Short mmCIF file of C-alpha atoms in Angstrom, two decimals:
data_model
loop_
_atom_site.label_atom_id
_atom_site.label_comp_id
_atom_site.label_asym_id
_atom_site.label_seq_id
_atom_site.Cartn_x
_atom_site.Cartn_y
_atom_site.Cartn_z
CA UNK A 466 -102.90 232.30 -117.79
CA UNK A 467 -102.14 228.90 -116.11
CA UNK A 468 -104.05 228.48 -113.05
CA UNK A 469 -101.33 229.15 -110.14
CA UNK A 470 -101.05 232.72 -112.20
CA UNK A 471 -104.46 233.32 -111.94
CA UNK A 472 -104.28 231.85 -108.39
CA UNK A 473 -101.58 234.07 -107.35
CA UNK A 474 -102.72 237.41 -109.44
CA UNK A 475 -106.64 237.30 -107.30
CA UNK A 476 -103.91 237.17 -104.00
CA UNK A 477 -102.02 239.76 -105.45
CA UNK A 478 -105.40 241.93 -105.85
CA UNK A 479 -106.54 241.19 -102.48
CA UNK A 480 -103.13 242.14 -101.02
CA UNK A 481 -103.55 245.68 -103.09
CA UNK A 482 -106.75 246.41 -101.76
CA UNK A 483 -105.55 245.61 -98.08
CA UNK A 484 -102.64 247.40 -98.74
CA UNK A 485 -104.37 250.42 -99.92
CA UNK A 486 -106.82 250.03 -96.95
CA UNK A 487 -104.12 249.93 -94.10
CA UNK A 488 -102.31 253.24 -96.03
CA UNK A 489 -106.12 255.21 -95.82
CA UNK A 490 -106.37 253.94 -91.98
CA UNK A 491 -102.90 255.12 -91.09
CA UNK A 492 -103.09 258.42 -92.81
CA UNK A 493 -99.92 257.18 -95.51
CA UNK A 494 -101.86 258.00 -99.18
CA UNK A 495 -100.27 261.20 -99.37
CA UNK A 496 -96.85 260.26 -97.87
CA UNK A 497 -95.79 259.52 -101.32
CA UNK A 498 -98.63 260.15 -104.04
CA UNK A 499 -96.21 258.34 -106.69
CA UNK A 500 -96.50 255.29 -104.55
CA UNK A 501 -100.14 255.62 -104.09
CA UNK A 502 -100.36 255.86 -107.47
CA UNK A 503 -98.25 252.91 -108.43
CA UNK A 504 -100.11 250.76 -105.57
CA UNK A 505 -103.68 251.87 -107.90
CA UNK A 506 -102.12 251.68 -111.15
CA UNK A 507 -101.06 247.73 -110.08
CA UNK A 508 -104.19 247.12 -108.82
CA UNK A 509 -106.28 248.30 -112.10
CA UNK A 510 -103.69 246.75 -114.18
CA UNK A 511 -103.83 243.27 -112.70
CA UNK A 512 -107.83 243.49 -112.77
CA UNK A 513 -108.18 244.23 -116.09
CA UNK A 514 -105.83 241.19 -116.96
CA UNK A 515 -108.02 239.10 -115.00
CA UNK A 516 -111.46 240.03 -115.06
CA UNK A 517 -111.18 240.47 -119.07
CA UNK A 518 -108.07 238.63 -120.26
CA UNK A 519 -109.16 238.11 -123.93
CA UNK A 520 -109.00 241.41 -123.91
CA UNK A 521 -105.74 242.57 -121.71
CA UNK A 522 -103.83 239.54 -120.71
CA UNK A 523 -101.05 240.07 -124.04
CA UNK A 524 -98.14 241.03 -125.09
CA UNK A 525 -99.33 244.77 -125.87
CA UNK A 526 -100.83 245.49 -123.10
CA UNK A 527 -98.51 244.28 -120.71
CA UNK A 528 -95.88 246.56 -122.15
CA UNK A 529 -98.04 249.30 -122.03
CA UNK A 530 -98.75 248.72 -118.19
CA UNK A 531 -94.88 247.84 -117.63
CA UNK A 532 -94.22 251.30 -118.93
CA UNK A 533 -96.69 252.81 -116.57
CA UNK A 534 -94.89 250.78 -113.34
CA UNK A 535 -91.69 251.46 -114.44
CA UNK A 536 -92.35 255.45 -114.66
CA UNK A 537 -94.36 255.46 -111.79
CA UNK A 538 -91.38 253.37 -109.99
CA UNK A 539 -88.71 256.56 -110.82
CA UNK A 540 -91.10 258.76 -109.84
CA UNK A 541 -91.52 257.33 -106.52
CA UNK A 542 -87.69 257.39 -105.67
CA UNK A 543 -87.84 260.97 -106.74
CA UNK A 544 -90.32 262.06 -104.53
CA UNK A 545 -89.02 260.18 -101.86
CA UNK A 546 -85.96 262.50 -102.28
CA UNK A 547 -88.30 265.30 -102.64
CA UNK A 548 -89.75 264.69 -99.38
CA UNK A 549 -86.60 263.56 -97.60
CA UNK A 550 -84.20 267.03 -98.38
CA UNK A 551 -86.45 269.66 -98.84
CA UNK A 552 -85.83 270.84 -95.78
CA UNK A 553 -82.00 271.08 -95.71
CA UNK A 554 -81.01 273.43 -98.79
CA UNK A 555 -77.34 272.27 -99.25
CA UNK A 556 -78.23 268.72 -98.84
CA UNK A 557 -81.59 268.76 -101.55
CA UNK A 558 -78.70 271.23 -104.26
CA UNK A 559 -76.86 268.07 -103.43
CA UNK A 560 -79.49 265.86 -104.01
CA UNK A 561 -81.08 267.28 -106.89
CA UNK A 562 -77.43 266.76 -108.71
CA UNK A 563 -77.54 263.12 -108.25
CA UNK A 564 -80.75 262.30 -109.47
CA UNK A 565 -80.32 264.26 -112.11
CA UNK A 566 -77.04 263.10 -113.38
CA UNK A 567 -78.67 259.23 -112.53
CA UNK A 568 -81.68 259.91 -114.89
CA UNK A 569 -79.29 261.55 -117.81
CA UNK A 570 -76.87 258.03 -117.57
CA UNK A 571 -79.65 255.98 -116.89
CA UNK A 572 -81.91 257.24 -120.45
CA UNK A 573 -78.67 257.34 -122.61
CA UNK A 574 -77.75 253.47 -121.40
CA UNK A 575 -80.94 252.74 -121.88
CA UNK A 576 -81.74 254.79 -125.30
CA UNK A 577 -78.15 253.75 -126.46
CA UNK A 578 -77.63 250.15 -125.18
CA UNK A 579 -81.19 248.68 -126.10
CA UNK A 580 -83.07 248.41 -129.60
CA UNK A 581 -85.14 250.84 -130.69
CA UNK A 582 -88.47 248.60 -130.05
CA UNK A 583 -89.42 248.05 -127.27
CA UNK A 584 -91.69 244.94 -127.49
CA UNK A 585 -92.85 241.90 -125.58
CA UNK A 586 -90.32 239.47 -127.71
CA UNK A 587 -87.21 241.44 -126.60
CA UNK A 588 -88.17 242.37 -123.17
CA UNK A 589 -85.14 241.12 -121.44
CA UNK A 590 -83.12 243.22 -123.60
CA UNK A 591 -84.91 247.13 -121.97
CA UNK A 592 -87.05 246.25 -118.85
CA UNK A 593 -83.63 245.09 -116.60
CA UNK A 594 -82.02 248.32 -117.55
CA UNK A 595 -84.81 250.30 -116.48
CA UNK A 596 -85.18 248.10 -113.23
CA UNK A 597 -81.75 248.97 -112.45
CA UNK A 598 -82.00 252.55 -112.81
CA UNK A 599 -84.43 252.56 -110.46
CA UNK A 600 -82.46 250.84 -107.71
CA UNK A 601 -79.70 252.87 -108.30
CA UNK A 602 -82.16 255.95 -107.83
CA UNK A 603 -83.44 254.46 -104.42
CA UNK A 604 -79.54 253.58 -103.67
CA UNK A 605 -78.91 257.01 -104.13
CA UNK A 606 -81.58 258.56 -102.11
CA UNK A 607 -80.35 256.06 -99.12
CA UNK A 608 -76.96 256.50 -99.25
CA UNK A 609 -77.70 260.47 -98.71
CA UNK A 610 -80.43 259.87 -96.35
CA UNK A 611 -77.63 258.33 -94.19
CA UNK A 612 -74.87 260.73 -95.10
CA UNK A 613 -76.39 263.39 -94.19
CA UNK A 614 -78.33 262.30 -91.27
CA UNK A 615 -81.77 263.14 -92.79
CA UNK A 616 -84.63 261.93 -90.51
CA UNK A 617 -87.06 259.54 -92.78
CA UNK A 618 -90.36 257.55 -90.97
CA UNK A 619 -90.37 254.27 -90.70
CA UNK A 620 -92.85 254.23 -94.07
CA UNK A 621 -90.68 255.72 -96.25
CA UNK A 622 -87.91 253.67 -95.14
CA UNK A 623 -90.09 250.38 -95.78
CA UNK A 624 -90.91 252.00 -99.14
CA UNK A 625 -87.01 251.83 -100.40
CA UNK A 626 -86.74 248.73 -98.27
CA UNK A 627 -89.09 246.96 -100.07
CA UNK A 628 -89.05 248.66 -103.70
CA UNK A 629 -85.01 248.03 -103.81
CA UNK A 630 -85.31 243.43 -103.35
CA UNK A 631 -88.40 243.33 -105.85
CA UNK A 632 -87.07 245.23 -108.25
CA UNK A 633 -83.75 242.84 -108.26
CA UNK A 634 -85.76 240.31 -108.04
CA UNK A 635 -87.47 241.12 -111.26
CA UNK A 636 -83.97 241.28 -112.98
CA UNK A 637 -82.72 238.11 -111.67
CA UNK A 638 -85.59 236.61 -113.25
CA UNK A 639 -85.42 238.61 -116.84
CA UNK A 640 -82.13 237.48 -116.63
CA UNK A 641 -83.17 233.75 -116.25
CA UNK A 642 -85.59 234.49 -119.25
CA UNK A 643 -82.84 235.75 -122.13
CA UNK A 644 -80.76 232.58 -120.49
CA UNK A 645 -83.09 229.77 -120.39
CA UNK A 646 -85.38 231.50 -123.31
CA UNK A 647 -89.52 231.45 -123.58
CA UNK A 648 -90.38 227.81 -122.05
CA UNK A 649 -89.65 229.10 -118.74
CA UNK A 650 -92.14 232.17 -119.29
CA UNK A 651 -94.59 230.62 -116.95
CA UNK A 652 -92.55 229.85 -114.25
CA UNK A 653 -90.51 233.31 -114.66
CA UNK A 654 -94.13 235.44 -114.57
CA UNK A 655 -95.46 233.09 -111.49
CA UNK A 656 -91.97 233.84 -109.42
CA UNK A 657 -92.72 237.23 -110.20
CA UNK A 658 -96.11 237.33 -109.45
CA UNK A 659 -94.95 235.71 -106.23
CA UNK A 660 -92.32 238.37 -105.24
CA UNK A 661 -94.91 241.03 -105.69
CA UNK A 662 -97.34 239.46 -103.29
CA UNK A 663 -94.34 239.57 -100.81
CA UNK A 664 -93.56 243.33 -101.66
CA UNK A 665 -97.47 244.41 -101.05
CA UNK A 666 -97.12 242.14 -97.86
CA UNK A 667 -94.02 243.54 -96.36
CA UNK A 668 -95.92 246.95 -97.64
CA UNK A 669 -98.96 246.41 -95.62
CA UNK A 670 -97.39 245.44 -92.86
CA UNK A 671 -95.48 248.62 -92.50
CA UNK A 672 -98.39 250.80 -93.57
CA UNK A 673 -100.57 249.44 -90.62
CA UNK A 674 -97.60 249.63 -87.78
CA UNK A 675 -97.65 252.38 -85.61
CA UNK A 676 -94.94 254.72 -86.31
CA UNK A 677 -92.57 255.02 -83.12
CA UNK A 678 -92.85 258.33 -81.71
CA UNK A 679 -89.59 261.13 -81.34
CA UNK A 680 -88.48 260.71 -78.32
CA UNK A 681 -88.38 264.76 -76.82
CA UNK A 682 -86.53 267.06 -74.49
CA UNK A 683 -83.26 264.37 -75.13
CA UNK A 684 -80.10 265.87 -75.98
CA UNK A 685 -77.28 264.85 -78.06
CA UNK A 686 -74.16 266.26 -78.05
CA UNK A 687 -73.54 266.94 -82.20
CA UNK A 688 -69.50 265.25 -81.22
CA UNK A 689 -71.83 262.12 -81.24
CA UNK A 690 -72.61 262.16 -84.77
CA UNK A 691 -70.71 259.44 -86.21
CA UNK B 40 -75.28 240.81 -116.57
CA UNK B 41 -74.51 244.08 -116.35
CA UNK B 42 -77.81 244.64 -114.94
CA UNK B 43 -78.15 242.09 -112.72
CA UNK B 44 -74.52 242.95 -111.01
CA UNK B 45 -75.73 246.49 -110.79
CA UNK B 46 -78.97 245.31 -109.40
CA UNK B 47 -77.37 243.43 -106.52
CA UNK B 48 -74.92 246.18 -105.66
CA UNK B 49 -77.31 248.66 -105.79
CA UNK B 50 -79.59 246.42 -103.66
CA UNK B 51 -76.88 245.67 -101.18
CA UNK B 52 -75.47 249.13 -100.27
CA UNK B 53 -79.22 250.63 -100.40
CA UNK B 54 -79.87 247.66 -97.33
CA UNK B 55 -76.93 247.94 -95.70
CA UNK B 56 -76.94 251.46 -95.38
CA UNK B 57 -81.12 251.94 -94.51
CA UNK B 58 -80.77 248.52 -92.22
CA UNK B 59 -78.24 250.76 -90.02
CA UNK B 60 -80.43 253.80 -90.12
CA UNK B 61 -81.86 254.81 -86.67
CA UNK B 62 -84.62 257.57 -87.14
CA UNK B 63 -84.74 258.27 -83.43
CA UNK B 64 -81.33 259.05 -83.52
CA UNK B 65 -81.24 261.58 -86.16
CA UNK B 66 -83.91 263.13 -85.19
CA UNK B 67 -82.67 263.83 -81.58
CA UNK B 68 -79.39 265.12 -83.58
CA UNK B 69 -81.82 267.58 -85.42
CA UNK B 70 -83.63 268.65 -82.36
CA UNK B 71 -79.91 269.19 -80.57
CA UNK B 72 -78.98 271.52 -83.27
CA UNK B 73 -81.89 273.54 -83.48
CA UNK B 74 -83.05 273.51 -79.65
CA UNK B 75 -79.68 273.65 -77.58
CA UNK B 76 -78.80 277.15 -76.59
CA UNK B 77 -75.57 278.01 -79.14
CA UNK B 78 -73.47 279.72 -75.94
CA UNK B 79 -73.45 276.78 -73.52
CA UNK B 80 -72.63 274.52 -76.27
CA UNK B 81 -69.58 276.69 -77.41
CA UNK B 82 -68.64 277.03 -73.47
CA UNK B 83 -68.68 273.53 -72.70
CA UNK B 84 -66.25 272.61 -76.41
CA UNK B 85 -64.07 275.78 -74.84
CA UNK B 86 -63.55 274.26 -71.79
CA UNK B 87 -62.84 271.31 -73.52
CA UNK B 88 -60.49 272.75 -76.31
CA UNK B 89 -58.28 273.86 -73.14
CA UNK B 90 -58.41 270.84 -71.00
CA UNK B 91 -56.95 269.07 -73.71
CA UNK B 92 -53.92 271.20 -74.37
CA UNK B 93 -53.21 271.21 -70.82
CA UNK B 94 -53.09 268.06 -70.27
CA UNK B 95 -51.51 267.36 -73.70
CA UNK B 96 -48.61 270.21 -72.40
CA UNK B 97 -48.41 268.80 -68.85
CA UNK B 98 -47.43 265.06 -70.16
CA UNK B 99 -44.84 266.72 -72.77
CA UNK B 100 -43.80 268.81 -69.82
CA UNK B 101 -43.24 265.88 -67.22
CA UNK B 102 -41.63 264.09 -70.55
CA UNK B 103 -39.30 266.76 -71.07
CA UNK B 104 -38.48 266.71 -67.24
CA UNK B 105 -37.71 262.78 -66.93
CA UNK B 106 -35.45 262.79 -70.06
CA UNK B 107 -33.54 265.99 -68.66
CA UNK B 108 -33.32 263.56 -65.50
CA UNK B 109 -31.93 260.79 -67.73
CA UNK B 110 -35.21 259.03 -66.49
CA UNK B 111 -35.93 257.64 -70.53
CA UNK B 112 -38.17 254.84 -69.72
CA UNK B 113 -40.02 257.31 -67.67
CA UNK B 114 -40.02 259.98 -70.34
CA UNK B 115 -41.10 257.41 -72.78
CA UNK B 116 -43.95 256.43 -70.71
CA UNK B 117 -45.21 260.25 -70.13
CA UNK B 118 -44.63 261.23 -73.87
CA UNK B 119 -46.98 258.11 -74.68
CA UNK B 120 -49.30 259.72 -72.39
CA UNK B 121 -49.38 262.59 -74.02
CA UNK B 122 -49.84 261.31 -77.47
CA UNK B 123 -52.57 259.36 -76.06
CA UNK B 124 -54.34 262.96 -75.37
CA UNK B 125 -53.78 263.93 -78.47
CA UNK B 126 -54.97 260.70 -80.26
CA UNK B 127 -58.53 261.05 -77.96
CA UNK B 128 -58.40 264.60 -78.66
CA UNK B 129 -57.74 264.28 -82.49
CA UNK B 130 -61.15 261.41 -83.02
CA UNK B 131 -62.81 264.05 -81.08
CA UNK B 132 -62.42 266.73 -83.13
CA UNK B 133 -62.75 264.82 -86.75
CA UNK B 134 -66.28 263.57 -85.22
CA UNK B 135 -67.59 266.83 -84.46
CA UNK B 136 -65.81 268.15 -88.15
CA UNK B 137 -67.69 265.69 -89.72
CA UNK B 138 -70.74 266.40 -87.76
CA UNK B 139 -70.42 270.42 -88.30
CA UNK B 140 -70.32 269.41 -91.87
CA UNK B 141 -73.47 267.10 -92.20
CA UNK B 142 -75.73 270.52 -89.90
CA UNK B 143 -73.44 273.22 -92.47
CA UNK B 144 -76.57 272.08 -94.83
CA UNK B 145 -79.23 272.85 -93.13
CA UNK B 146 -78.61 276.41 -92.99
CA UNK B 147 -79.33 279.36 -95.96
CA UNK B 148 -75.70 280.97 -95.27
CA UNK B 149 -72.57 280.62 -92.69
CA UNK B 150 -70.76 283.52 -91.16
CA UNK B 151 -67.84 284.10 -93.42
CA UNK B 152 -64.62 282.68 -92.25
CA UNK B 153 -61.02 284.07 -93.46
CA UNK B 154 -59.16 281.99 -96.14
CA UNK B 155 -56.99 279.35 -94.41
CA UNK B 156 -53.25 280.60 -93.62
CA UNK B 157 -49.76 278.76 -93.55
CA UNK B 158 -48.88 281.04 -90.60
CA UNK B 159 -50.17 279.73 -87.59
CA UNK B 160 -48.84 276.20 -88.05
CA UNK B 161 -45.32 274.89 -88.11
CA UNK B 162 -44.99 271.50 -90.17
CA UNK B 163 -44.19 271.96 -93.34
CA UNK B 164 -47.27 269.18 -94.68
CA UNK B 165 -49.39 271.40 -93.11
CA UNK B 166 -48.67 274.37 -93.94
CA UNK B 167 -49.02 273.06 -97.74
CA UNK B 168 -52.24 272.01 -97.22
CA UNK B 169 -53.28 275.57 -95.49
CA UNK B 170 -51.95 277.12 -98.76
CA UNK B 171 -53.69 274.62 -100.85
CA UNK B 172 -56.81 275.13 -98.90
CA UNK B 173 -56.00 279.39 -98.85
CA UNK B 174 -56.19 278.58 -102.84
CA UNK B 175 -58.79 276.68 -104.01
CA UNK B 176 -60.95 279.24 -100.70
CA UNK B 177 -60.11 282.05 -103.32
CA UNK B 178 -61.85 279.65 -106.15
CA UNK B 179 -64.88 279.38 -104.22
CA UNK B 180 -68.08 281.60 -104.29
CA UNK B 181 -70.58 280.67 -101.49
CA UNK B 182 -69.62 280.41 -97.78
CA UNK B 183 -71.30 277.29 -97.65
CA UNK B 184 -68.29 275.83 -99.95
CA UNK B 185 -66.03 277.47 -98.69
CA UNK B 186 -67.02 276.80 -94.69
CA UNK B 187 -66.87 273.21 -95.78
CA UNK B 188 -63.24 273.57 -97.30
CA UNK B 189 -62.18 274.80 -94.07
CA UNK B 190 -63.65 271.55 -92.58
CA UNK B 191 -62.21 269.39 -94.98
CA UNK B 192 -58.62 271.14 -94.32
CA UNK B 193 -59.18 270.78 -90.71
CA UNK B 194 -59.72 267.07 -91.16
CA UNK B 195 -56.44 266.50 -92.85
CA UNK B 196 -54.67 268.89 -91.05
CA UNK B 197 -56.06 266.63 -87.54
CA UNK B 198 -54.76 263.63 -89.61
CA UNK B 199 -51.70 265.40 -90.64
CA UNK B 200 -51.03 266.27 -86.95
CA UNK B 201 -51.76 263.01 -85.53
CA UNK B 202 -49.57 261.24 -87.73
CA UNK B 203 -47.00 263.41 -86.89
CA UNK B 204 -47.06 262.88 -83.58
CA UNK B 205 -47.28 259.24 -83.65
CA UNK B 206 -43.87 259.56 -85.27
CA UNK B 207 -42.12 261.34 -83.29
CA UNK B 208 -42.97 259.48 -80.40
CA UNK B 209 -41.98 256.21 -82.13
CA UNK B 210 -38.79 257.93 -82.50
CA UNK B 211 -38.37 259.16 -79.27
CA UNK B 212 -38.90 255.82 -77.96
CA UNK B 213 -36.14 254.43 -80.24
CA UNK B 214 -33.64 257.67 -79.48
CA UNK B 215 -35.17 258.92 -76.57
CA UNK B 216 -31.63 261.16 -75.88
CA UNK B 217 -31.90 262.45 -79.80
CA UNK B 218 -34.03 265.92 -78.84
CA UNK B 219 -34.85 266.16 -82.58
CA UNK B 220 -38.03 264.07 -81.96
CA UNK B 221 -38.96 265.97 -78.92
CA UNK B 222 -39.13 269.13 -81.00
CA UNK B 223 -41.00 267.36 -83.82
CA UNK B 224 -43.38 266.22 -81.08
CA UNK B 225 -43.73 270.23 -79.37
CA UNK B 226 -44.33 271.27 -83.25
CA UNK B 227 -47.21 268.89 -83.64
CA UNK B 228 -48.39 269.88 -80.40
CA UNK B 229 -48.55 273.61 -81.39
CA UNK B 230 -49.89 272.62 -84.52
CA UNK B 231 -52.48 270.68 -82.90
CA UNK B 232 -53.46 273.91 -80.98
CA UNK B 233 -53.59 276.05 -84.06
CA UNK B 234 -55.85 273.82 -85.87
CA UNK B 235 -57.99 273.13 -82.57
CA UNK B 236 -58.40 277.41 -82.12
CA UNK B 237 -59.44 277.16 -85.98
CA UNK B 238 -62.07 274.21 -85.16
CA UNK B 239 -63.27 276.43 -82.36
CA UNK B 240 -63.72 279.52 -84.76
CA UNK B 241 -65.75 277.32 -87.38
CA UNK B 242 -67.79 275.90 -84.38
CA UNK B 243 -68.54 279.69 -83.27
CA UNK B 244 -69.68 280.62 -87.02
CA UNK B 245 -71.86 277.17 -87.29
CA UNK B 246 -73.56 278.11 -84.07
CA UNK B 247 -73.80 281.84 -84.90
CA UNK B 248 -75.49 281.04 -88.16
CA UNK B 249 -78.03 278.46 -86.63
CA UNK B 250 -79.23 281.36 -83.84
CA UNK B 251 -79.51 283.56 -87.28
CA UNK B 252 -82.24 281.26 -87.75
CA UNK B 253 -84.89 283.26 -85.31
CA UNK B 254 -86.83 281.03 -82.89
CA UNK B 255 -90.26 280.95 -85.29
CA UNK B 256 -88.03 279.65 -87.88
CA UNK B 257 -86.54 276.96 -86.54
CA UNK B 258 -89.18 275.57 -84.66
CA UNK B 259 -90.79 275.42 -87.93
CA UNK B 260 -88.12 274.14 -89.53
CA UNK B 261 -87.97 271.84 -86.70
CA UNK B 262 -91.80 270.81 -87.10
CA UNK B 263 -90.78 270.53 -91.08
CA UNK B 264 -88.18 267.83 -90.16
CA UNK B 265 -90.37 265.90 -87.80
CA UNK B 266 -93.12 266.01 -90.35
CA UNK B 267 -91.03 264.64 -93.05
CA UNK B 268 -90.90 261.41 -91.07
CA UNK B 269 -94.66 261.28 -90.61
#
């Protein structure tokens, strides 16, 4: 670990715990569990790599964790949906069909497009495909948030918000790996380390704002729905 | 690649679609349709419905009455009038389809509607898509689908209509002493009506199945919407 990683992981770790601070404060842990859980898995994750990193900063481990993030990152846009269209049968029937038939396309590109090992020395061959299913997930959850009017807070808006540029982010710079090959590892994991900062930032930020109230006892004619 | 082109379109349809997003707004739609009382509403879009067609008839009317005059610039003028009515009328009533649509979903079931009929309307590209519709509404199960068909043929039939009518009058205005266009314009007309009574009718079973929703309920599915968001 050069020393702008380690610089930038301890200001990642920070960020995590003041992230996970201003969600307690505001009441937004159980908003979406999955994210919670992602936010803690991150956090113990990057600690282990750098409080012990004989131990956990390698190849192993790393894909271990990455598999963690990347299920936890699925099962955030799914409860997201979950949350959003529970409420409105036809739309959550709807709903349900998307994700599902997104998941099923999603595991058979990646189960039929990538090899069979998934290890550190091929990772730009699985992990983008897996990113992208997930943005396509969150894609899919806004485009029917908007089509069908749903109401979502401000949080769970900054949740997709956020989620969606990191994640192509992270494939713009796997991408830049298989192109430019291992020399630029460094510089590929600091950028990355560097748009995750920004994510728990943005995150934070949103967490600890006040959510505009519903403005009551306002009526609006339903020919105004656009 | 692949990936990364995915990526970015993914990424730029999820923020161009959440960046417009207004949360206040939707949830003041939400609150309409589950606070306003279902009566006035369907009052106020009756009154509306007939306002429309008079005024629609009136301009044909005064149309009809200039070209009988051999007053054509005059009739031209009028009949544009009247399309105009009909072109205000028409967005209106694909908005609130498209609305009726989106609030269909929120309920368990819809008041059953009759299949869609050829009979009530006189152009022939409408009456096809009735029958079409009166099909595929035979195909259907759940009066949820099916309420949704009969938006879906009202939108096309609106578009149908509106097309129409924006032909004739073109055609009026280039023959204004040829009556053929006249009459296609009166057929749109009454086939504007006929669709308009059948927008009414799905309005009235919308509304009727939202006050199925007793009081308790829907303020709790009311509370269930709001505390989604929180």
């Amino acid at each position: 670990m050069s020393e702008a990683q380690w610089f930038v992981a301890q200001l990642a770790k920070v960020s995590l715990l003041g992230l996970l601070v201003a969600m307690a404060m505001r009441g937004r842990l159980g908003l979406c569990w999955s994210l919670t859980l992602y936010v803690v898995a991150t956090l113990v994750g990057n600690s282990l790599a750098t409080f012990w990193p004989q131990r956990f900063f390698n190849y192993n481990f790393w894909v271990l964790k990455q598999g963690v993030y990347d299920s936890l990152k699925i099962a955030v846009a799914i409860e997201l949906a979950w949350r959003a269209f529970s409420a409105f049968p036809g739309a959550w029937r709807i709903a349900r069909v998307v994700i599902g038939v997104l998941l099923v396309a999603s595991t058979l590109a990646v189960v039929w497009f990538t090899p069979r090992r998934w290890t550190y020395a091929q990772v730009w061959e699985w992990q983008p495909a897996v990113v992208t299913a997930g943005v396509w997930l969150l894609t899919a959850v806004a485009l029917m948030v908007v089509l069908y009017q749903i109401p979502i807070g401000d949080w769970q808006r900054a949740i997709v918000l956020g989620f969606a540029p990191y994640m192509l982010a992270s494939v713009t710079l796997m991408n830049l790996l298989e192109r430019r090959g291992w020399q630029v590892k460094q510089q590929v994991a600091l950028l990355d380390s560097i748009a995750f900062v920004g994510l728990i930032l943005f995150w934070t930020h949103a967490a600890w704002r006040q959510e505009e109230p519903a403005r009551e006892g306002e009526l609006v004619p339903v020919r105004s729905v656009a | 690649m692949v990936e990364l082109v995915l990526s970015t379109v993914g990424c730029a349809a999820l923020c161009y679609t959440l960046g417009r997003y207004n949360r206040s707004l939707a949830l003041q739609r939400w609150e309409f349709v589950l606070n306003a009382p279902e009566q006035r509403a369907l009052d106020a879009l009756r009154r509306r419905v007939e306002l429309d067609s008079a005024l629609a008839h009136q301009a044909l009317d005064a149309a009809a009455r200039a070209r009988d005059e051999k007053r054509a610039p005059d009739a031209i003028t009028v009949l544009k009038v009247a399309l105009s009515v009909l072109e205000e009328a028409g967005a209106d009533r694909l908005t609130r389809l498209r609305a009726m649509g989106v609030y269909s979903r929120m309920v368990q079931a819809i008041r059953p509607l009759p299949p869609p009929s050829a009979v009530p309307f006189r152009g022939t590209r409408l009456k096809l898509s009735a029958r079409i519709a009166g099909l595929v509404h035979g195909l259907m199960v759940g009066t949820q689908e099916r309420f949704r068909l009969w938006l879906t043929m009202m939108r096309i039939g609106f578009g149908i209509v509106l097309h129409g009518g924006r032909r004739a009058a073109d055609a009026a205005t280039r023959q204004p002493e040829h009556p053929k266009a006249w009459v296609e314009f009166a057929d749109e007309l009454s086939d504007f009506e006929a669709l308009d009574a059948s927008h009414l009718a799905a309005f009235e079973a919308l509304a009727a199945s939202l006050a199925a929703v007793d009081r308790g309920g829907r303020q709790q599915l009311w509370e269930r919407i709001a505390g989604n968001t929180r």
